[in-house]
Tab-separated table of C-alpha atoms and ligand atoms in Angstrom:
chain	number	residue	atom	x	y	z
W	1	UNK	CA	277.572	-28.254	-96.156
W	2	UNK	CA	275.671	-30.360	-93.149
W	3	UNK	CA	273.341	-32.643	-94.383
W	4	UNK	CA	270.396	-34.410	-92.336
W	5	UNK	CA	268.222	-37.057	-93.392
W	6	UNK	CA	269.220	-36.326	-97.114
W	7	UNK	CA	268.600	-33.121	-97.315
W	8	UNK	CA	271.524	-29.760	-97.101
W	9	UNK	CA	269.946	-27.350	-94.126
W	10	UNK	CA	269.316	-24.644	-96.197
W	11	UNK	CA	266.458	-26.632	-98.599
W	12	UNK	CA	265.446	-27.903	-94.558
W	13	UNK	CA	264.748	-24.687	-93.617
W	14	UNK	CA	262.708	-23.472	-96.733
W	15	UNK	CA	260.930	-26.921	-96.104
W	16	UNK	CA	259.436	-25.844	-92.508
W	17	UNK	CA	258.740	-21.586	-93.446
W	18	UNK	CA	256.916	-23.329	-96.342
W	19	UNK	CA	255.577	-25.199	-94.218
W	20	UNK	CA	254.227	-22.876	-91.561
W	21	UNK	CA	252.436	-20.746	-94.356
W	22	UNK	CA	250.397	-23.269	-95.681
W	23	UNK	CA	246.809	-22.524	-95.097
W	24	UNK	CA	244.053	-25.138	-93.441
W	25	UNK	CA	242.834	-25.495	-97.390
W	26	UNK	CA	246.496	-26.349	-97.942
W	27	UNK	CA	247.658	-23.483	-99.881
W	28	UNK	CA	250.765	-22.604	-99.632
W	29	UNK	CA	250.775	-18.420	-98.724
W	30	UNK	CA	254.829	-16.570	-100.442
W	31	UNK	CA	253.552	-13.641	-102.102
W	32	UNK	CA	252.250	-10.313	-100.017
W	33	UNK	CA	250.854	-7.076	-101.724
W	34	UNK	CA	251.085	-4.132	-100.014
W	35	UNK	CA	249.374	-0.910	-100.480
W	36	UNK	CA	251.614	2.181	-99.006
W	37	UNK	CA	249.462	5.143	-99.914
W	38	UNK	CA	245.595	5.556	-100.460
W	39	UNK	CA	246.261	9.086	-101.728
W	40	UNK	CA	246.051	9.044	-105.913
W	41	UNK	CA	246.186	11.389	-108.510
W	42	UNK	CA	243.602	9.615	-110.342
W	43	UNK	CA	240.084	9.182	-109.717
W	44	UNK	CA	238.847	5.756	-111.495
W	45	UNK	CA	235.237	5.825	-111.564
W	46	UNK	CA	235.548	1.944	-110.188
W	47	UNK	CA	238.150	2.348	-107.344
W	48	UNK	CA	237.792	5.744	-105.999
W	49	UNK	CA	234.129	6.908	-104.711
W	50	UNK	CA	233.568	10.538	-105.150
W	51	UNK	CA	233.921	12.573	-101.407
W	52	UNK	CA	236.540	9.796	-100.376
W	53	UNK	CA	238.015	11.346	-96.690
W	54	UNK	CA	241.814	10.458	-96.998
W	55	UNK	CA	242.972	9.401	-93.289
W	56	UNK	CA	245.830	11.147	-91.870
W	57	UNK	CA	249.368	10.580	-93.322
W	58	UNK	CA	250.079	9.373	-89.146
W	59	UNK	CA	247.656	6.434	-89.266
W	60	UNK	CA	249.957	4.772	-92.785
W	61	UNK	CA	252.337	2.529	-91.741
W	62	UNK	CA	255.998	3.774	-92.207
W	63	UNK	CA	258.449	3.000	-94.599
W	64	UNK	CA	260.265	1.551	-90.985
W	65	UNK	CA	256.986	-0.204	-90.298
W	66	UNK	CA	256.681	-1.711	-93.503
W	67	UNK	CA	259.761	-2.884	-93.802
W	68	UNK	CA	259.526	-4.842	-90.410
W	69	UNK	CA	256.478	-6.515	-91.608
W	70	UNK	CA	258.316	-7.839	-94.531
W	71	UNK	CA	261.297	-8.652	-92.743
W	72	UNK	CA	258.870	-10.890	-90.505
W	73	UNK	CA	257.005	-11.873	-93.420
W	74	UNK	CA	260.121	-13.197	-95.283
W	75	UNK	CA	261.546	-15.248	-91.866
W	76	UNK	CA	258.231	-17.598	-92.795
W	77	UNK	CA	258.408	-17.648	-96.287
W	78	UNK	CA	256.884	-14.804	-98.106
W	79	UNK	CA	258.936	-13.918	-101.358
W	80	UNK	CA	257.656	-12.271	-103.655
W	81	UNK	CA	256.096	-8.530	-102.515
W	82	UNK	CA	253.688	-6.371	-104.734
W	83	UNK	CA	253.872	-2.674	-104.111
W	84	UNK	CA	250.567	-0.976	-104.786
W	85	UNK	CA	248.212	1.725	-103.936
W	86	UNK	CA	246.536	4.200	-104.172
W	87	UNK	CA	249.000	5.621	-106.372
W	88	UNK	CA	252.458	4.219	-105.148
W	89	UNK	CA	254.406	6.795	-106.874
W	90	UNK	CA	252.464	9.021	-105.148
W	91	UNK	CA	254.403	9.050	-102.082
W	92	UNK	CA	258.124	10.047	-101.547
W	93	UNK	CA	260.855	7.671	-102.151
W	94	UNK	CA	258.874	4.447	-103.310
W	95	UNK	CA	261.760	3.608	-105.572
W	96	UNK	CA	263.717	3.491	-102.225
W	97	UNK	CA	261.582	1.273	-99.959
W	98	UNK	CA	261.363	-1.289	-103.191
W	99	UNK	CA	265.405	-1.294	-102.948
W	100	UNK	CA	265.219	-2.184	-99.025
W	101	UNK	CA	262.494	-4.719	-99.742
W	102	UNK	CA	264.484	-6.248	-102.332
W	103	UNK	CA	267.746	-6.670	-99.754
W	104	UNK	CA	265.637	-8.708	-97.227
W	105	UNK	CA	266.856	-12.301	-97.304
W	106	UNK	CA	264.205	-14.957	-98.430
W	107	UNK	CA	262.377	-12.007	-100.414
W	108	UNK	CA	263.001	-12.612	-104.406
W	109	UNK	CA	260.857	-11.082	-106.222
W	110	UNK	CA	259.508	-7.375	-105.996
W	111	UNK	CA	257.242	-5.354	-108.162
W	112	UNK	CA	255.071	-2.570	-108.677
W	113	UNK	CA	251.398	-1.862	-109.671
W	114	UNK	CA	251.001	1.649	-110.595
W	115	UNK	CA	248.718	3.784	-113.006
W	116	UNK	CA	251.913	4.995	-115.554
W	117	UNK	CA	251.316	8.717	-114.779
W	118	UNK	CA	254.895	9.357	-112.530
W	119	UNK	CA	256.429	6.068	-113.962
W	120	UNK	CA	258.512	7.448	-116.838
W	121	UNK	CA	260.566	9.742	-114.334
W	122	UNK	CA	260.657	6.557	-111.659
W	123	UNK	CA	261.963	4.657	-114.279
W	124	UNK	CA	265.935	4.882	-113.854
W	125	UNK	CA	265.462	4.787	-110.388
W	126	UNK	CA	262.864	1.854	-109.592
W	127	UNK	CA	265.175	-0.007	-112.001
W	128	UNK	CA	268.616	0.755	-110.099
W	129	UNK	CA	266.853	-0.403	-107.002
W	130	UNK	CA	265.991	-3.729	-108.118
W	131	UNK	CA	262.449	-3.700	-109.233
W	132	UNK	CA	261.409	-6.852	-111.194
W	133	UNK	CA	258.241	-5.898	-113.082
W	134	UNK	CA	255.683	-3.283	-113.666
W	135	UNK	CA	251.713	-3.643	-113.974
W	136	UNK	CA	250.393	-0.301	-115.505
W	137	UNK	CA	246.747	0.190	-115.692
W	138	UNK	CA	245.117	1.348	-118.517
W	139	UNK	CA	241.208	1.260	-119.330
W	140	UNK	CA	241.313	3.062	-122.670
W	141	UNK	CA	243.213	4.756	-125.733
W	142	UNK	CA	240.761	7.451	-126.146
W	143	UNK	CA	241.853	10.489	-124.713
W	144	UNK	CA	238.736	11.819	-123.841
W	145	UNK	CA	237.133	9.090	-122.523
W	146	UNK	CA	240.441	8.472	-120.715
W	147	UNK	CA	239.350	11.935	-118.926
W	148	UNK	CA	235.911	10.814	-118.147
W	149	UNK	CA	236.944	7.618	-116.592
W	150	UNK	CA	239.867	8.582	-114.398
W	151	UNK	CA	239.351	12.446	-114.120
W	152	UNK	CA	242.554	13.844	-115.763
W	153	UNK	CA	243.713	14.090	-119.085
W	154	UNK	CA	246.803	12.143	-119.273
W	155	UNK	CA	246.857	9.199	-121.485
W	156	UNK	CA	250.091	10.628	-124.000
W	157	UNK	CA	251.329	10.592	-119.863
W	158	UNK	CA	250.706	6.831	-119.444
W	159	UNK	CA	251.621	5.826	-123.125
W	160	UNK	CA	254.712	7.808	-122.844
W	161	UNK	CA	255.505	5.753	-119.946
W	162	UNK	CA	254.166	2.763	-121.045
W	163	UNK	CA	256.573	2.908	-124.011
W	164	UNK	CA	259.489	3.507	-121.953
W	165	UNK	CA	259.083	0.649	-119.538
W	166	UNK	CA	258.475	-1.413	-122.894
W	167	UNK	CA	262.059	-0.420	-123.726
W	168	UNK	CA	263.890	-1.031	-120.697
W	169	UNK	CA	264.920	-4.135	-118.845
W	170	UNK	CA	261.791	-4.803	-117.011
W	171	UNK	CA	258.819	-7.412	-117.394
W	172	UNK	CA	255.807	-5.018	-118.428
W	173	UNK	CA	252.516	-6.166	-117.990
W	174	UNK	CA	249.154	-4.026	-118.863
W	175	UNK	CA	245.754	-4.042	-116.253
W	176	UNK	CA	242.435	-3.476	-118.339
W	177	UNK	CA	239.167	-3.398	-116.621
W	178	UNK	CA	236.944	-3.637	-119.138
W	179	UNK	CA	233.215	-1.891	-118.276
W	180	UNK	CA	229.656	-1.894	-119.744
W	181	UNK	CA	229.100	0.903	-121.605
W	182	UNK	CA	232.519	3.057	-120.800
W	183	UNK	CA	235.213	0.742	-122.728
W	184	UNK	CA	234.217	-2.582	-123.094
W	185	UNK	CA	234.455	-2.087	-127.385
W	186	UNK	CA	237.507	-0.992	-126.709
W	187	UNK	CA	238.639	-4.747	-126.099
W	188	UNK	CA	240.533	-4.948	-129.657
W	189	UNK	CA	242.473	-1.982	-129.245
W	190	UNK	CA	243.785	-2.629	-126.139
W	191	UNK	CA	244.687	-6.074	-126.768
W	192	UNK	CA	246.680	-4.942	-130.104
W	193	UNK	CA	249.258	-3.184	-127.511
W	194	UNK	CA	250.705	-6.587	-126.956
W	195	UNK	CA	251.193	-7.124	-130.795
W	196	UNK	CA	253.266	-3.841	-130.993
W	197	UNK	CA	254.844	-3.903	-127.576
W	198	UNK	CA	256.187	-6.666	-125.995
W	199	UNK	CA	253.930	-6.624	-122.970
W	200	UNK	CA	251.141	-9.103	-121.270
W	201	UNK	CA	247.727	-7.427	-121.285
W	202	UNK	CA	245.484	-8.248	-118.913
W	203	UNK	CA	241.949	-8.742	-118.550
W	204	UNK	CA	240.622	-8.344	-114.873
W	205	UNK	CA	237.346	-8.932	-114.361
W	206	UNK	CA	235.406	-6.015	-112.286
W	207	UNK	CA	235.148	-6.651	-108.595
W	208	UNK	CA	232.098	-5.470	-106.549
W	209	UNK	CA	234.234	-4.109	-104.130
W	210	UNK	CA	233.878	0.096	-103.194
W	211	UNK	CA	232.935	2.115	-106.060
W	212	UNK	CA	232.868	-1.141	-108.189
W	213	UNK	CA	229.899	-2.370	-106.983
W	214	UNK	CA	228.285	0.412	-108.930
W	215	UNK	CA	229.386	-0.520	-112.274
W	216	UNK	CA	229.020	-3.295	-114.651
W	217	UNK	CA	231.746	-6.004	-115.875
W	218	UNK	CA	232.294	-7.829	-119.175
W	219	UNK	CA	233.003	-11.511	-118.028
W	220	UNK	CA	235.923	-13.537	-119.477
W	221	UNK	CA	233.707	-15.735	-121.152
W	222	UNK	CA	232.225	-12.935	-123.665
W	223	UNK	CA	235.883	-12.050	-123.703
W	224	UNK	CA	237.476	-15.082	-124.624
W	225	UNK	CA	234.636	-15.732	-127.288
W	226	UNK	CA	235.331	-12.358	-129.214
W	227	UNK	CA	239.245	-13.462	-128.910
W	228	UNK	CA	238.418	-16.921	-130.774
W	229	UNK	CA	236.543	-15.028	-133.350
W	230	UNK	CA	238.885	-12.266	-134.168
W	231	UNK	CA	241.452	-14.764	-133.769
W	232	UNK	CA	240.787	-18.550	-134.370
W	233	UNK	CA	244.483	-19.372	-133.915
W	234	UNK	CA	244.877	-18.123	-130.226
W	235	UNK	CA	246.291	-21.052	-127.869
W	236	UNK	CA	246.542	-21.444	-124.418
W	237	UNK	CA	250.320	-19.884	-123.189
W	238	UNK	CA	251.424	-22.779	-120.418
W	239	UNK	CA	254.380	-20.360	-119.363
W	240	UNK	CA	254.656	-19.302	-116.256
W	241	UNK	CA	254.305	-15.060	-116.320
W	242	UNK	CA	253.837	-14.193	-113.298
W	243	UNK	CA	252.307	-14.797	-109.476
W	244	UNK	CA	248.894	-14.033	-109.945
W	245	UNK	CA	246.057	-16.268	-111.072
W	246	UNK	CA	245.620	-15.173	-114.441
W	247	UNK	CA	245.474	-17.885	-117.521
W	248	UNK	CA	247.252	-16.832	-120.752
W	249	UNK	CA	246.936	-17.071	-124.441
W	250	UNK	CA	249.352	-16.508	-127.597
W	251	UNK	CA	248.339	-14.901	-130.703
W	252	UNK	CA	250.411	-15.766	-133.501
W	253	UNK	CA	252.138	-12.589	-134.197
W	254	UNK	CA	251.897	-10.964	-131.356
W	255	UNK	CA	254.928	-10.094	-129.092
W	256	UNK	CA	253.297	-10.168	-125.631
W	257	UNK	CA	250.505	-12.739	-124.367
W	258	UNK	CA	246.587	-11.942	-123.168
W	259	UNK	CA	246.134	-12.848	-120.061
W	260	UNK	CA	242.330	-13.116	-118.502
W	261	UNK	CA	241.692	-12.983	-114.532
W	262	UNK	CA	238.561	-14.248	-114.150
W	263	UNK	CA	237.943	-12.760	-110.510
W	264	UNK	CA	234.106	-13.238	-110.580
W	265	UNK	CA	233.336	-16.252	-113.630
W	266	UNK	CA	236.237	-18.182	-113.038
W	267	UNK	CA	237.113	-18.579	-109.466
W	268	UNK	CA	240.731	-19.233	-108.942
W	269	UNK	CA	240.491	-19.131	-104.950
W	270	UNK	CA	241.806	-22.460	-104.920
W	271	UNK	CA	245.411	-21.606	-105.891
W	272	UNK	CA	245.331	-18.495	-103.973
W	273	UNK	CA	249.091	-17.339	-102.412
W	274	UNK	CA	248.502	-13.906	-101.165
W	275	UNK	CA	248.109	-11.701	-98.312
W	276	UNK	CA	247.192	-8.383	-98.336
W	277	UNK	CA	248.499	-5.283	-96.538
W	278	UNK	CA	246.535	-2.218	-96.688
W	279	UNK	CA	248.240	0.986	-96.049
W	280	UNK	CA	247.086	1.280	-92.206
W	281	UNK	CA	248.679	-1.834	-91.213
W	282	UNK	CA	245.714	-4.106	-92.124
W	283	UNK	CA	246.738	-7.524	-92.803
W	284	UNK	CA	243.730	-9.218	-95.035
W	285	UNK	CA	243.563	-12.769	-95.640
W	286	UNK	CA	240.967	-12.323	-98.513
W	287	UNK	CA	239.785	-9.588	-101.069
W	288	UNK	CA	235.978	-10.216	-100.616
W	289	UNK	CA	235.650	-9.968	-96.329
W	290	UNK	CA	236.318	-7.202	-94.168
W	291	UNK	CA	238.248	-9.528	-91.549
W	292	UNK	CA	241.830	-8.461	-90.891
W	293	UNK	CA	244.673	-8.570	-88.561
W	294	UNK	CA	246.073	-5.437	-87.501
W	295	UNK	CA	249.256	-5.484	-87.426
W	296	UNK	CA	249.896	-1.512	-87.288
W	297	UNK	CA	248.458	-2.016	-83.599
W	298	UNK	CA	251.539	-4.176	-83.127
W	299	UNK	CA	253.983	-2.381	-84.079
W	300	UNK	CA	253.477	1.039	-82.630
W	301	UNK	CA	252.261	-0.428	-79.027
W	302	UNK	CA	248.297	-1.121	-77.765
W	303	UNK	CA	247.459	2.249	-77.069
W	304	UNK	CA	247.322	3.908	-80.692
W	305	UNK	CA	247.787	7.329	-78.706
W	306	UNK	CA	251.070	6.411	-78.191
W	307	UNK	CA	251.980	6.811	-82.169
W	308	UNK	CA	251.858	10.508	-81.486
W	309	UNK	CA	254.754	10.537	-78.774
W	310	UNK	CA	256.140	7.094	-80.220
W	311	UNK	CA	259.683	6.570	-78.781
W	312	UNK	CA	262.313	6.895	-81.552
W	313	UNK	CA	263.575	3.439	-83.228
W	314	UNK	CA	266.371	3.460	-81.580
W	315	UNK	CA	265.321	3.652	-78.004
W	316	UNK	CA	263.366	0.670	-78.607
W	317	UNK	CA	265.137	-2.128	-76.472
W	318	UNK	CA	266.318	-4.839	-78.257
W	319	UNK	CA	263.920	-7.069	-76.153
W	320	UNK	CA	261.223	-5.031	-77.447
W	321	UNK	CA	262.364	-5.586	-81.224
W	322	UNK	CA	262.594	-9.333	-80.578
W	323	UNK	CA	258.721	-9.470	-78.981
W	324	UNK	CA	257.794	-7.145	-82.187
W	325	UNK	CA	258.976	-9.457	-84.415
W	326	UNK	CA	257.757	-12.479	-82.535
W	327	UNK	CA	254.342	-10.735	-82.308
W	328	UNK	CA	254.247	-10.091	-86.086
W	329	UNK	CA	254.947	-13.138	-87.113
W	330	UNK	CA	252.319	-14.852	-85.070
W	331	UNK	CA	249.965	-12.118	-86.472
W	332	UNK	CA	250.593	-13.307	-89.872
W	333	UNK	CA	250.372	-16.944	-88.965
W	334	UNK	CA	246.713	-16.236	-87.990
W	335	UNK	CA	246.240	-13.962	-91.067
W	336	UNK	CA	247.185	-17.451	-93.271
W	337	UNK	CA	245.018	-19.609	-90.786
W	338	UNK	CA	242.098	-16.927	-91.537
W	339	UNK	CA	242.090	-17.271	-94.983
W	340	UNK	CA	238.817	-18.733	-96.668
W	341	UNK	CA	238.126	-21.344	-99.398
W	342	UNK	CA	236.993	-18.876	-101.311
W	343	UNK	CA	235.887	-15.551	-102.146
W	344	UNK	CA	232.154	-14.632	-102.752
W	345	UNK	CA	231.649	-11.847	-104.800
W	346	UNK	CA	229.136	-13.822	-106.642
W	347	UNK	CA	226.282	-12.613	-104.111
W	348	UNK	CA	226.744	-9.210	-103.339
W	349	UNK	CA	225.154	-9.670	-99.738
W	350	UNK	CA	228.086	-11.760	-98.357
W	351	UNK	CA	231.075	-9.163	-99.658
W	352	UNK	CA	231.627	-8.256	-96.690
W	353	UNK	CA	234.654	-5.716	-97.288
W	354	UNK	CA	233.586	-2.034	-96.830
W	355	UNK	CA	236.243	-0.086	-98.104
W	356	UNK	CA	237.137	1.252	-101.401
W	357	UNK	CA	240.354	-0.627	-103.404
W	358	UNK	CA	241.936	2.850	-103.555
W	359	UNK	CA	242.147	2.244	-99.569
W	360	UNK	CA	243.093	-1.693	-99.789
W	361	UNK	CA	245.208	-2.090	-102.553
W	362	UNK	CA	244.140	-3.836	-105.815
S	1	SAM	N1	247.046	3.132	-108.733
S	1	SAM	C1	247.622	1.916	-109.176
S	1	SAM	C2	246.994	1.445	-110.460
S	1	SAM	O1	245.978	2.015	-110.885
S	1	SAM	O2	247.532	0.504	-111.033
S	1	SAM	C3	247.591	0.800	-108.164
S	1	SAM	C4	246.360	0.615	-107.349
S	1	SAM	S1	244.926	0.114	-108.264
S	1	SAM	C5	243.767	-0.082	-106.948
S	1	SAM	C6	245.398	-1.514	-108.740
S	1	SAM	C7	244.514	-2.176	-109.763
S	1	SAM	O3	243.229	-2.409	-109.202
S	1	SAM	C8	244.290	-1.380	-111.039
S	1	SAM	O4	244.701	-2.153	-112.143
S	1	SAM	C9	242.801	-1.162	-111.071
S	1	SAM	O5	242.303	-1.194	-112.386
S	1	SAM	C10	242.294	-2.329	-110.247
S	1	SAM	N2	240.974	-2.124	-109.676
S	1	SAM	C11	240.540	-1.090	-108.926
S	1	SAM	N3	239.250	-1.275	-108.559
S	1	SAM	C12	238.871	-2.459	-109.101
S	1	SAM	C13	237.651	-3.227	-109.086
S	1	SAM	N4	236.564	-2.805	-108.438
S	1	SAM	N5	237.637	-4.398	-109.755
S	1	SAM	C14	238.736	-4.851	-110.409
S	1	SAM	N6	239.912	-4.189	-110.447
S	1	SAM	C15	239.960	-3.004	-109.811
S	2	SF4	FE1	244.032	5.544	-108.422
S	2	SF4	FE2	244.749	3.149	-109.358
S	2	SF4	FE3	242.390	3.481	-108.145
S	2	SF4	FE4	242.765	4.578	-110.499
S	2	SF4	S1	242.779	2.378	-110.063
S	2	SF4	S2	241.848	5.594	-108.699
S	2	SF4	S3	244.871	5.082	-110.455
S	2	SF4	S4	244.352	3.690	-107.214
């Protein structure tokens, strides 16, 4: 192997794309979360307002699309991709995209975020093509208020798929949003999952961002001081488990950790990673602002009229493929350059983001 100044070519090169996505705060940006779908066959009382208009299935970015995004996004050093929604396994052939996504070179990681309901069927497949690890949300074990919360009554759904995933050969990790007066006793129960199972479950603390600015959190702090008293031998868990920002704690006992994201209490903005994509080709550099970059624009030419008589992939030139790909990746070098210190959600006033998470991907 050629070797310059010391170092083999190949650690070179991830030297400079880990260079280039390094933000002016110094952060260095590898991990991209895309939402594919807003569509969902849930309707969480936090994520999804009531009389949400979907947009039309022409203005989501292709499978195609999305996949040259990440193929641009991996050339500087993105490698780890979360697929999310909406409902991901809402739409056709997810399993199928994650298997592309996992062939593109410099990508190593890929997983899914999804609410359980068409996860036990997905299984075999999401697992053939490469997935790493699952999130599955789940606010509460009571059936009825299970209903109330997310409109359908499917919780032996979710649990049926939640103790599949347990079983097979993937990382499992369980998303609680924990809410003033809907589940928030519930805390003790859900936790317990991680004794039987052996899966993380995670706090998130509740964002004022769409629908969620209507309801009311339980921060990590209350949290973490009902865990000490139910459980005065819980310890801080130094492993690493996973790319986001939450912090982790052991329970002797217990087969899985409890992991806290303090999104609001406990800002974490500092080791931020991430991008977001939303589903219409919206490249966000933070959560809390409405700025974005659009990359969807890119792709399918300036005039967005020509998406309707689009010329077919493979009458694209390969000059035009290049300029694509040259174009995205500056987009996403300005997307990095974009991103803030820090999020605000703290006051409400300077949230800035309009749209619902259903429609940006949580
Ligand atoms: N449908 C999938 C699911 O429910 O996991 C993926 C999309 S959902 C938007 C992703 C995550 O965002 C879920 O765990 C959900 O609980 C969380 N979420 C939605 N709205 C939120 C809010 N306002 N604050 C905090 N988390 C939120
Ligand atoms: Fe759908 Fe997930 Fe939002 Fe619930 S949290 S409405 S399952 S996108």
């Amino acid at each position: 192997m050629p070797v310059l100044s010391g170092l083999y070519l190949p650690e070179l090169w991830i030297w400079k794309v880990s260079e280039q996505m390094k933000d002016v705060f110094g952060r260095t940006i590898d991990y991209l979360r895309i939402s594919i779908t807003d569509r969902c066959n849930l309707r969480c009382r936090y994520c999804m307002p009531e009389n949400l208009s979907l947009v039309s299935m022409r203005e989501i970015l292709t499978y195609e699309e999305i996949e040259q995004i990440c193929r641009a996004a991996a050339e500087l050093g993105i490698q780890k991709i979360k697929i999310t929604g909406g409902e991901p396994l809402v739409r056709r052939d997810c399993p199928q995209l994650i298997g592309k996504l996992k062939r593109i070179p410099g990508i190593t990681q890929v997983t899914l975020t999804t609410n359980g309901i068409l996860l036990e069927k997905a299984l075999p497949e999401l697992i053939a093509q490469g997935l790493d690890a699952v999130n599955i949300s789940l606010d509460t074990l009571d059936s009825n208020q299970y209903e109330k919360m997310t409109g359908k009554r499917e919780l032996q759904t979710v649990w049926k798929s939640l103790r599949r995933a347990a079983d097979s050969s993937l990382r499992v990790k369980i998303n609680v949003v924990l809410q003033k007066g809907w589940n928030e006793k519930e805390w003790l129960q859900l936790a317990e999952i991680s004794r039987r199972y052996p899966v993380d479950v995670r706090f998130i603390e509740l964002m004022p961002i769409g629908a969620g600015k209507e309801a009311e959190g339980i921060s990590q702090e209350e949290l973490l001081q009902n865990l000490h008293a139910q459980f005065p031998q819980i310890r801080k868990d130094t492993r690493i488990h996973g790319n986001g920002p939450a912090v982790y704690y052991r329970i002797p006992g217990f087969q899985g950790s409890i992991g806290l994201i303090s999104a609001i209490h406990g800002k974490f903005c500092q080791s931020c990673n991430r991008l977001r994509l939303t589903s219409q080709g919206k490249l966000k550099p933070c959560l809390c602002f409405a700025e974005s970059v659009d990359l969807r624009k890119i792709l399918r030419g300036e005039e967005e009229s020509r998406a309707a008589g689009m010329k077919p992939r493979e009458e694209i030139e390969t000059d035009g493929q290049k300029e694509i790909r040259e174009n995205l990746r500056q987009a996403i070098l300005i997307a990095v350059r974009q991103k803030p210190p820090g999020h605000e959600f703290g006051i409400r006033e300077q949230v800035t983001e309009r749209l619902p998470m259903v429609q940006i991907g949580g």
